[in-house]
C-alpha positions as YAML, in Angstrom:
chain: A
units: angstrom
residues:
- id: 1
  name: UNK
  ca: [-75.76, 19.91, -111.27]
- id: 2
  name: UNK
  ca: [-80.11, 19.61, -109.05]
- id: 3
  name: UNK
  ca: [-78.41, 17.83, -105.96]
- id: 4
  name: UNK
  ca: [-75.19, 20.56, -105.26]
- id: 5
  name: UNK
  ca: [-77.86, 22.92, -106.18]
- id: 6
  name: UNK
  ca: [-80.13, 20.87, -103.10]
- id: 7
  name: UNK
  ca: [-77.42, 20.25, -100.29]
- id: 8
  name: UNK
  ca: [-76.16, 23.92, -101.35]
- id: 9
  name: UNK
  ca: [-79.36, 24.90, -100.84]
- id: 10
  name: UNK
  ca: [-79.43, 23.08, -97.77]
- id: 11
  name: UNK
  ca: [-76.53, 24.71, -96.45]
- id: 12
  name: UNK
  ca: [-77.49, 28.43, -96.68]
- id: 13
  name: UNK
  ca: [-81.92, 28.05, -95.06]
- id: 14
  name: UNK
  ca: [-79.27, 26.27, -91.89]
- id: 15
  name: UNK
  ca: [-76.90, 28.39, -91.59]
- id: 16
  name: UNK
  ca: [-78.57, 31.56, -92.15]
- id: 17
  name: UNK
  ca: [-81.98, 30.41, -89.71]
- id: 18
  name: UNK
  ca: [-84.50, 30.64, -92.37]
- id: 19
  name: UNK
  ca: [-85.93, 27.02, -91.88]
- id: 20
  name: UNK
  ca: [-86.35, 25.76, -87.83]
- id: 21
  name: UNK
  ca: [-83.83, 23.26, -86.72]
- id: 22
  name: UNK
  ca: [-86.57, 21.30, -85.82]
- id: 23
  name: UNK
  ca: [-87.76, 21.15, -89.36]
- id: 24
  name: UNK
  ca: [-84.54, 21.36, -91.36]
- id: 25
  name: UNK
  ca: [-81.89, 20.34, -89.55]
- id: 26
  name: UNK
  ca: [-78.55, 20.77, -90.69]
- id: 27
  name: UNK
  ca: [-75.94, 18.69, -92.86]
- id: 28
  name: UNK
  ca: [-72.72, 18.48, -89.84]
- id: 29
  name: UNK
  ca: [-76.38, 17.32, -87.14]
- id: 30
  name: UNK
  ca: [-77.48, 14.83, -89.45]
- id: 31
  name: UNK
  ca: [-74.09, 13.78, -90.27]
- id: 32
  name: UNK
  ca: [-73.06, 12.86, -86.62]
- id: 33
  name: UNK
  ca: [-75.85, 11.89, -85.65]
- id: 34
  name: UNK
  ca: [-75.55, 9.73, -87.81]
- id: 35
  name: UNK
  ca: [-71.96, 8.91, -86.19]
- id: 36
  name: UNK
  ca: [-74.62, 8.74, -82.11]
- id: 37
  name: UNK
  ca: [-76.85, 6.10, -83.83]
- id: 38
  name: UNK
  ca: [-74.55, 3.63, -84.67]
- id: 39
  name: UNK
  ca: [-72.49, 4.42, -81.61]
- id: 40
  name: UNK
  ca: [-75.45, 4.34, -78.87]
- id: 41
  name: UNK
  ca: [-78.43, 3.50, -81.22]
- id: 42
  name: UNK
  ca: [-82.02, 4.20, -81.37]
- id: 43
  name: UNK
  ca: [-84.03, 2.47, -79.08]
- id: 44
  name: UNK
  ca: [-81.63, 0.80, -77.77]
- id: 45
  name: UNK
  ca: [-80.55, -0.80, -81.09]
- id: 46
  name: UNK
  ca: [-77.97, 0.70, -82.93]
- id: 47
  name: UNK
  ca: [-78.88, 1.68, -86.65]
- id: 48
  name: UNK
  ca: [-77.23, -0.71, -88.86]
- id: 49
  name: UNK
  ca: [-79.48, -3.34, -86.76]
- id: 50
  name: UNK
  ca: [-82.44, -1.57, -87.83]
- id: 51
  name: UNK
  ca: [-81.06, -1.09, -91.55]
- id: 52
  name: UNK
  ca: [-80.10, -4.99, -91.20]
- id: 53
  name: UNK
  ca: [-84.30, -5.20, -90.12]
- id: 54
  name: UNK
  ca: [-84.95, -4.39, -92.21]
- id: 55
  name: UNK
  ca: [-83.48, -4.87, -94.93]
- id: 56
  name: UNK
  ca: [-83.85, -8.30, -94.48]
- id: 57
  name: UNK
  ca: [-87.68, -8.33, -94.53]
- id: 58
  name: UNK
  ca: [-87.63, -6.20, -97.75]
- id: 59
  name: UNK
  ca: [-85.29, -8.68, -99.52]
- id: 60
  name: UNK
  ca: [-87.44, -12.58, -97.90]
- id: 61
  name: UNK
  ca: [-90.48, -10.47, -99.61]
- id: 62
  name: UNK
  ca: [-88.76, -9.69, -102.74]
- id: 63
  name: UNK
  ca: [-87.66, -13.08, -103.17]
- id: 64
  name: UNK
  ca: [-91.24, -14.78, -102.40]
- id: 65
  name: UNK
  ca: [-92.58, -12.01, -104.67]
- id: 66
  name: UNK
  ca: [-90.15, -13.14, -107.48]
- id: 67
  name: UNK
  ca: [-89.95, -17.58, -107.07]
- id: 68
  name: UNK
  ca: [-94.15, -16.73, -107.04]
- id: 69
  name: UNK
  ca: [-94.99, -13.71, -109.32]
- id: 70
  name: UNK
  ca: [-93.07, -14.79, -112.45]
- id: 71
  name: UNK
  ca: [-93.63, -17.92, -113.02]
- id: 72
  name: UNK
  ca: [-97.57, -17.35, -112.66]
- id: 73
  name: UNK
  ca: [-97.47, -13.68, -114.89]
- id: 74
  name: UNK
  ca: [-95.81, -15.82, -117.63]
- id: 75
  name: UNK
  ca: [-97.61, -19.16, -116.99]
- id: 76
  name: UNK
  ca: [-100.85, -16.91, -117.34]
- id: 77
  name: UNK
  ca: [-99.46, -15.40, -119.93]
- id: 78
  name: UNK
  ca: [-98.87, -18.83, -121.56]
- id: 79
  name: UNK
  ca: [-101.75, -20.89, -120.48]
- id: 80
  name: UNK
  ca: [-105.49, -20.03, -120.47]
- id: 81
  name: UNK
  ca: [-106.86, -21.94, -117.86]
- id: 82
  name: UNK
  ca: [-104.21, -20.48, -115.48]
- id: 83
  name: UNK
  ca: [-105.21, -16.80, -116.77]
- id: 84
  name: UNK
  ca: [-107.92, -17.10, -115.43]
- id: 85
  name: UNK
  ca: [-107.33, -18.29, -112.33]
- id: 86
  name: UNK
  ca: [-104.32, -16.31, -111.42]
- id: 87
  name: UNK
  ca: [-106.20, -12.71, -113.31]
- id: 88
  name: UNK
  ca: [-109.02, -11.52, -112.02]
- id: 89
  name: UNK
  ca: [-106.88, -12.15, -107.84]
- id: 90
  name: UNK
  ca: [-103.76, -10.23, -108.70]
- id: 91
  name: UNK
  ca: [-106.52, -6.85, -110.52]
- id: 92
  name: UNK
  ca: [-108.24, -7.14, -107.64]
- id: 93
  name: UNK
  ca: [-105.09, -7.37, -104.86]
- id: 94
  name: UNK
  ca: [-103.76, -3.95, -107.23]
- id: 95
  name: UNK
  ca: [-105.32, -1.04, -106.77]
- id: 96
  name: UNK
  ca: [-105.06, -1.73, -102.83]
- id: 97
  name: UNK
  ca: [-103.75, 0.68, -100.86]
- id: 98
  name: UNK
  ca: [-101.27, -1.60, -98.77]
- id: 99
  name: UNK
  ca: [-102.65, -0.73, -95.31]
- id: 100
  name: UNK
  ca: [-106.49, -1.55, -95.91]
- id: 101
  name: UNK
  ca: [-105.49, -5.11, -95.58]
- id: 102
  name: UNK
  ca: [-102.64, -5.14, -93.59]
- id: 103
  name: UNK
  ca: [-104.62, -4.79, -90.34]
- id: 104
  name: UNK
  ca: [-106.44, -8.08, -91.61]
- id: 105
  name: UNK
  ca: [-102.35, -9.31, -91.92]
- id: 106
  name: UNK
  ca: [-102.18, -8.79, -88.73]
- id: 107
  name: UNK
  ca: [-105.42, -9.87, -87.14]
- id: 108
  name: UNK
  ca: [-104.14, -13.30, -89.47]
- id: 109
  name: UNK
  ca: [-100.84, -13.44, -88.79]
- id: 110
  name: UNK
  ca: [-99.80, -10.84, -85.71]
- id: 111
  name: UNK
  ca: [-97.32, -8.51, -85.22]
- id: 112
  name: UNK
  ca: [-94.36, -10.38, -85.75]
- id: 113
  name: UNK
  ca: [-92.24, -10.81, -89.24]
- id: 114
  name: UNK
  ca: [-94.97, -12.76, -90.74]
- id: 115
  name: UNK
  ca: [-96.65, -10.28, -91.24]
- id: 116
  name: UNK
  ca: [-93.97, -7.98, -92.34]
- id: 117
  name: UNK
  ca: [-93.58, -9.30, -94.42]
- id: 118
  name: UNK
  ca: [-96.48, -10.78, -95.85]
- id: 119
  name: UNK
  ca: [-97.91, -7.01, -96.83]
- id: 120
  name: UNK
  ca: [-94.02, -6.37, -98.59]
- id: 121
  name: UNK
  ca: [-95.03, -9.30, -101.15]
- id: 122
  name: UNK
  ca: [-97.54, -7.95, -101.83]
- id: 123
  name: UNK
  ca: [-96.63, -5.03, -102.72]
- id: 124
  name: UNK
  ca: [-94.55, -6.05, -104.91]
- id: 125
  name: UNK
  ca: [-96.29, -9.35, -106.58]
- id: 126
  name: UNK
  ca: [-98.40, -7.51, -108.46]
- id: 127
  name: UNK
  ca: [-96.37, -5.38, -110.57]
- id: 128
  name: UNK
  ca: [-94.21, -8.43, -111.25]
- id: 129
  name: UNK
  ca: [-97.35, -10.67, -112.45]
- id: 130
  name: UNK
  ca: [-98.36, -7.70, -115.37]
- id: 131
  name: UNK
  ca: [-94.89, -7.10, -116.07]
- id: 132
  name: UNK
  ca: [-94.48, -11.49, -116.86]
- id: 133
  name: UNK
  ca: [-98.37, -11.19, -118.42]
- id: 134
  name: UNK
  ca: [-97.75, -8.97, -120.45]
- id: 135
  name: UNK
  ca: [-94.32, -10.61, -121.65]
- id: 136
  name: UNK
  ca: [-96.06, -12.64, -122.89]
- id: 137
  name: UNK
  ca: [-99.25, -10.96, -124.19]
- id: 138
  name: UNK
  ca: [-96.42, -8.53, -126.43]
- id: 139
  name: UNK
  ca: [-94.82, -11.84, -128.47]
- id: 140
  name: UNK
  ca: [-94.95, -12.03, -131.91]
- id: 141
  name: UNK
  ca: [-97.29, -15.10, -132.95]
- id: 142
  name: UNK
  ca: [-95.28, -15.55, -135.06]
- id: 143
  name: UNK
  ca: [-92.33, -17.13, -133.65]
- id: 144
  name: UNK
  ca: [-94.42, -19.21, -131.61]
- id: 145
  name: UNK
  ca: [-96.30, -20.77, -134.74]
- id: 146
  name: UNK
  ca: [-93.08, -20.70, -136.50]
- id: 147
  name: UNK
  ca: [-91.52, -22.88, -133.63]
- id: 148
  name: UNK
  ca: [-94.38, -25.58, -133.31]
- id: 149
  name: UNK
  ca: [-93.75, -26.37, -137.20]
- id: 150
  name: UNK
  ca: [-89.85, -27.35, -136.85]
- id: 151
  name: UNK
  ca: [-91.76, -30.24, -133.65]
- id: 152
  name: UNK
  ca: [-90.88, -28.79, -130.23]
- id: 153
  name: UNK
  ca: [-93.23, -29.08, -127.93]
- id: 154
  name: UNK
  ca: [-95.28, -26.40, -125.86]
- id: 155
  name: UNK
  ca: [-92.81, -27.40, -123.54]
- id: 156
  name: UNK
  ca: [-90.17, -25.98, -125.80]
- id: 157
  name: UNK
  ca: [-91.49, -23.12, -126.66]
- id: 158
  name: UNK
  ca: [-92.40, -21.82, -123.03]
- id: 159
  name: UNK
  ca: [-87.99, -22.49, -121.65]
- id: 160
  name: UNK
  ca: [-86.38, -21.28, -125.25]
- id: 161
  name: UNK
  ca: [-88.82, -18.46, -126.76]
- id: 162
  name: UNK
  ca: [-91.70, -17.12, -124.70]
- id: 163
  name: UNK
  ca: [-89.06, -16.75, -121.34]
- id: 164
  name: UNK
  ca: [-86.24, -15.32, -122.71]
- id: 165
  name: UNK
  ca: [-88.55, -12.96, -124.85]
- id: 166
  name: UNK
  ca: [-89.73, -12.03, -121.34]
- id: 167
  name: UNK
  ca: [-86.60, -11.26, -119.56]
- id: 168
  name: UNK
  ca: [-85.71, -8.08, -120.45]
- id: 169
  name: UNK
  ca: [-89.99, -6.72, -119.47]
- id: 170
  name: UNK
  ca: [-89.06, -9.12, -116.28]
- id: 171
  name: UNK
  ca: [-86.23, -7.13, -114.82]
- id: 172
  name: UNK
  ca: [-88.62, -3.89, -115.02]
- id: 173
  name: UNK
  ca: [-91.24, -5.87, -113.14]
- id: 174
  name: UNK
  ca: [-88.71, -5.84, -110.79]
- id: 175
  name: UNK
  ca: [-87.72, -2.89, -110.40]
- id: 176
  name: UNK
  ca: [-90.79, -1.63, -109.55]
- id: 177
  name: UNK
  ca: [-92.03, -4.09, -107.73]
- id: 178
  name: UNK
  ca: [-88.41, -3.52, -105.00]
- id: 179
  name: UNK
  ca: [-89.85, 0.13, -105.72]
- id: 180
  name: UNK
  ca: [-93.37, -0.66, -104.66]
- id: 181
  name: UNK
  ca: [-92.38, -2.56, -102.34]
- id: 182
  name: UNK
  ca: [-89.89, -0.34, -100.78]
- id: 183
  name: UNK
  ca: [-92.17, 2.79, -100.59]
- id: 184
  name: UNK
  ca: [-94.36, 0.15, -98.27]
- id: 185
  name: UNK
  ca: [-91.12, 0.00, -96.25]
- id: 186
  name: UNK
  ca: [-92.44, 2.58, -93.88]
- id: 187
  name: UNK
  ca: [-96.40, 1.75, -93.23]
- id: 188
  name: UNK
  ca: [-95.37, -2.20, -92.94]
- id: 189
  name: UNK
  ca: [-92.73, -0.92, -89.91]
- id: 190
  name: UNK
  ca: [-95.02, 1.54, -88.92]
- id: 191
  name: UNK
  ca: [-97.74, -0.77, -86.91]
- id: 192
  name: UNK
  ca: [-97.08, -2.97, -83.85]
- id: 193
  name: UNK
  ca: [-92.89, -2.73, -84.23]
- id: 194
  name: UNK
  ca: [-88.82, -1.53, -82.00]
- id: 195
  name: UNK
  ca: [-86.98, -1.61, -85.40]
- id: 196
  name: UNK
  ca: [-86.29, -1.39, -88.18]
- id: 197
  name: UNK
  ca: [-85.41, 1.62, -90.29]
- id: 198
  name: UNK
  ca: [-89.29, 2.74, -91.24]
- id: 199
  name: UNK
  ca: [-90.05, 2.98, -87.11]
- id: 200
  name: UNK
  ca: [-87.52, 5.04, -86.72]
- id: 201
  name: UNK
  ca: [-88.28, 7.50, -88.85]
- id: 202
  name: UNK
  ca: [-92.26, 6.80, -87.27]
- id: 203
  name: UNK
  ca: [-90.40, 6.48, -83.49]
- id: 204
  name: UNK
  ca: [-88.77, 9.62, -83.75]
- id: 205
  name: UNK
  ca: [-91.47, 11.85, -86.05]
- id: 206
  name: UNK
  ca: [-93.14, 11.46, -82.21]
- id: 207
  name: UNK
  ca: [-90.38, 12.86, -80.87]
- id: 208
  name: UNK
  ca: [-89.61, 15.72, -82.79]
- id: 209
  name: UNK
  ca: [-85.96, 13.92, -84.16]
- id: 210
  name: UNK
  ca: [-85.85, 15.14, -87.18]
- id: 211
  name: UNK
  ca: [-82.12, 14.75, -87.01]
- id: 212
  name: UNK
  ca: [-82.98, 11.17, -86.61]
- id: 213
  name: UNK
  ca: [-85.99, 11.42, -89.44]
- id: 214
  name: UNK
  ca: [-83.46, 12.41, -92.21]
- id: 215
  name: UNK
  ca: [-80.53, 10.39, -91.06]
- id: 216
  name: UNK
  ca: [-83.43, 7.80, -91.62]
- id: 217
  name: UNK
  ca: [-84.84, 8.97, -94.59]
- id: 218
  name: UNK
  ca: [-80.74, 9.33, -95.88]
- id: 219
  name: UNK
  ca: [-80.33, 5.93, -94.56]
- id: 220
  name: UNK
  ca: [-83.61, 4.91, -97.88]
- id: 221
  name: UNK
  ca: [-82.36, 7.33, -100.60]
- id: 222
  name: UNK
  ca: [-79.32, 5.67, -101.30]
- id: 223
  name: UNK
  ca: [-80.15, 2.84, -100.32]
- id: 224
  name: UNK
  ca: [-83.29, 2.35, -103.10]
- id: 225
  name: UNK
  ca: [-80.91, 3.51, -105.20]
- id: 226
  name: UNK
  ca: [-78.57, 1.63, -104.99]
- id: 227
  name: UNK
  ca: [-80.42, -0.94, -105.31]
- id: 228
  name: UNK
  ca: [-82.42, -0.12, -108.55]
- id: 229
  name: UNK
  ca: [-78.27, 0.47, -109.99]
- id: 230
  name: UNK
  ca: [-76.83, -3.17, -109.41]
- id: 231
  name: UNK
  ca: [-81.26, -3.75, -111.11]
- id: 232
  name: UNK
  ca: [-80.27, -2.14, -114.04]
- id: 233
  name: UNK
  ca: [-76.10, -3.64, -114.05]
- id: 234
  name: UNK
  ca: [-78.15, -6.26, -113.48]
- id: 235
  name: UNK
  ca: [-80.58, -6.65, -116.62]
- id: 236
  name: UNK
  ca: [-77.28, -5.14, -118.78]
- id: 237
  name: UNK
  ca: [-74.91, -7.92, -118.41]
- id: 238
  name: UNK
  ca: [-77.76, -10.73, -118.82]
- id: 239
  name: UNK
  ca: [-80.10, -9.36, -121.25]
- id: 240
  name: UNK
  ca: [-77.42, -8.17, -123.29]
- id: 241
  name: UNK
  ca: [-78.68, -7.45, -126.65]
- id: 242
  name: UNK
  ca: [-81.81, -4.52, -125.77]
- id: 243
  name: UNK
  ca: [-78.57, -3.20, -126.93]
- id: 244
  name: UNK
  ca: [-75.81, -0.13, -125.96]
- id: 245
  name: UNK
  ca: [-79.00, 2.75, -125.09]
- id: 246
  name: UNK
  ca: [-80.58, 0.99, -122.69]
- id: 247
  name: UNK
  ca: [-77.35, 0.07, -120.24]
...
């Protein structure tokens, strides 16, 4: 309903020229821009190539954040000495806006792919870590004590109780991490870049090409919704004991 009203208002506003085209291009114009970008590209690169570059940066960063953040978060909540080492670093980085240290990443890693991926990685790491850490902290200690009394060692308790019990929160943290990293894409591509959908949006804004801007924003928006839907579907299939209400 909301989308229908929004699209209807958009059509009325553009057809009656209530809003200048440079500020709000028509849906027909944006559709044609999509076609043109796929045919002739932007900045010498076709739209699907820009899109692939952006998604590659995002997924590589998320992959490293998952591989590092989940074990660190779970172990930090389970082992005190690991928590004492890791938690202060994460808590220090978490409130800092990514752009605040992006210039340092460029200084250390250069203007290539490494600095962009690292920026997205550091944006995605804290949400995953914190969700995993909190998940372990919320586990009823009686479960752990009961398992220990039956002869289970810490290794068995971790993989048979702690990890399965934390899975719902792990997926919640993953969705949050993807959202945070996704909102950082434009920031990652706005400095010292010449490719990617985020760069395309920023560059076209310099020349008031609002149709290109809207095309990029809509593309990112649709992709973000699809990624979140896929993560929810994965959670429902893997963590099926959560119940139908959450699926």
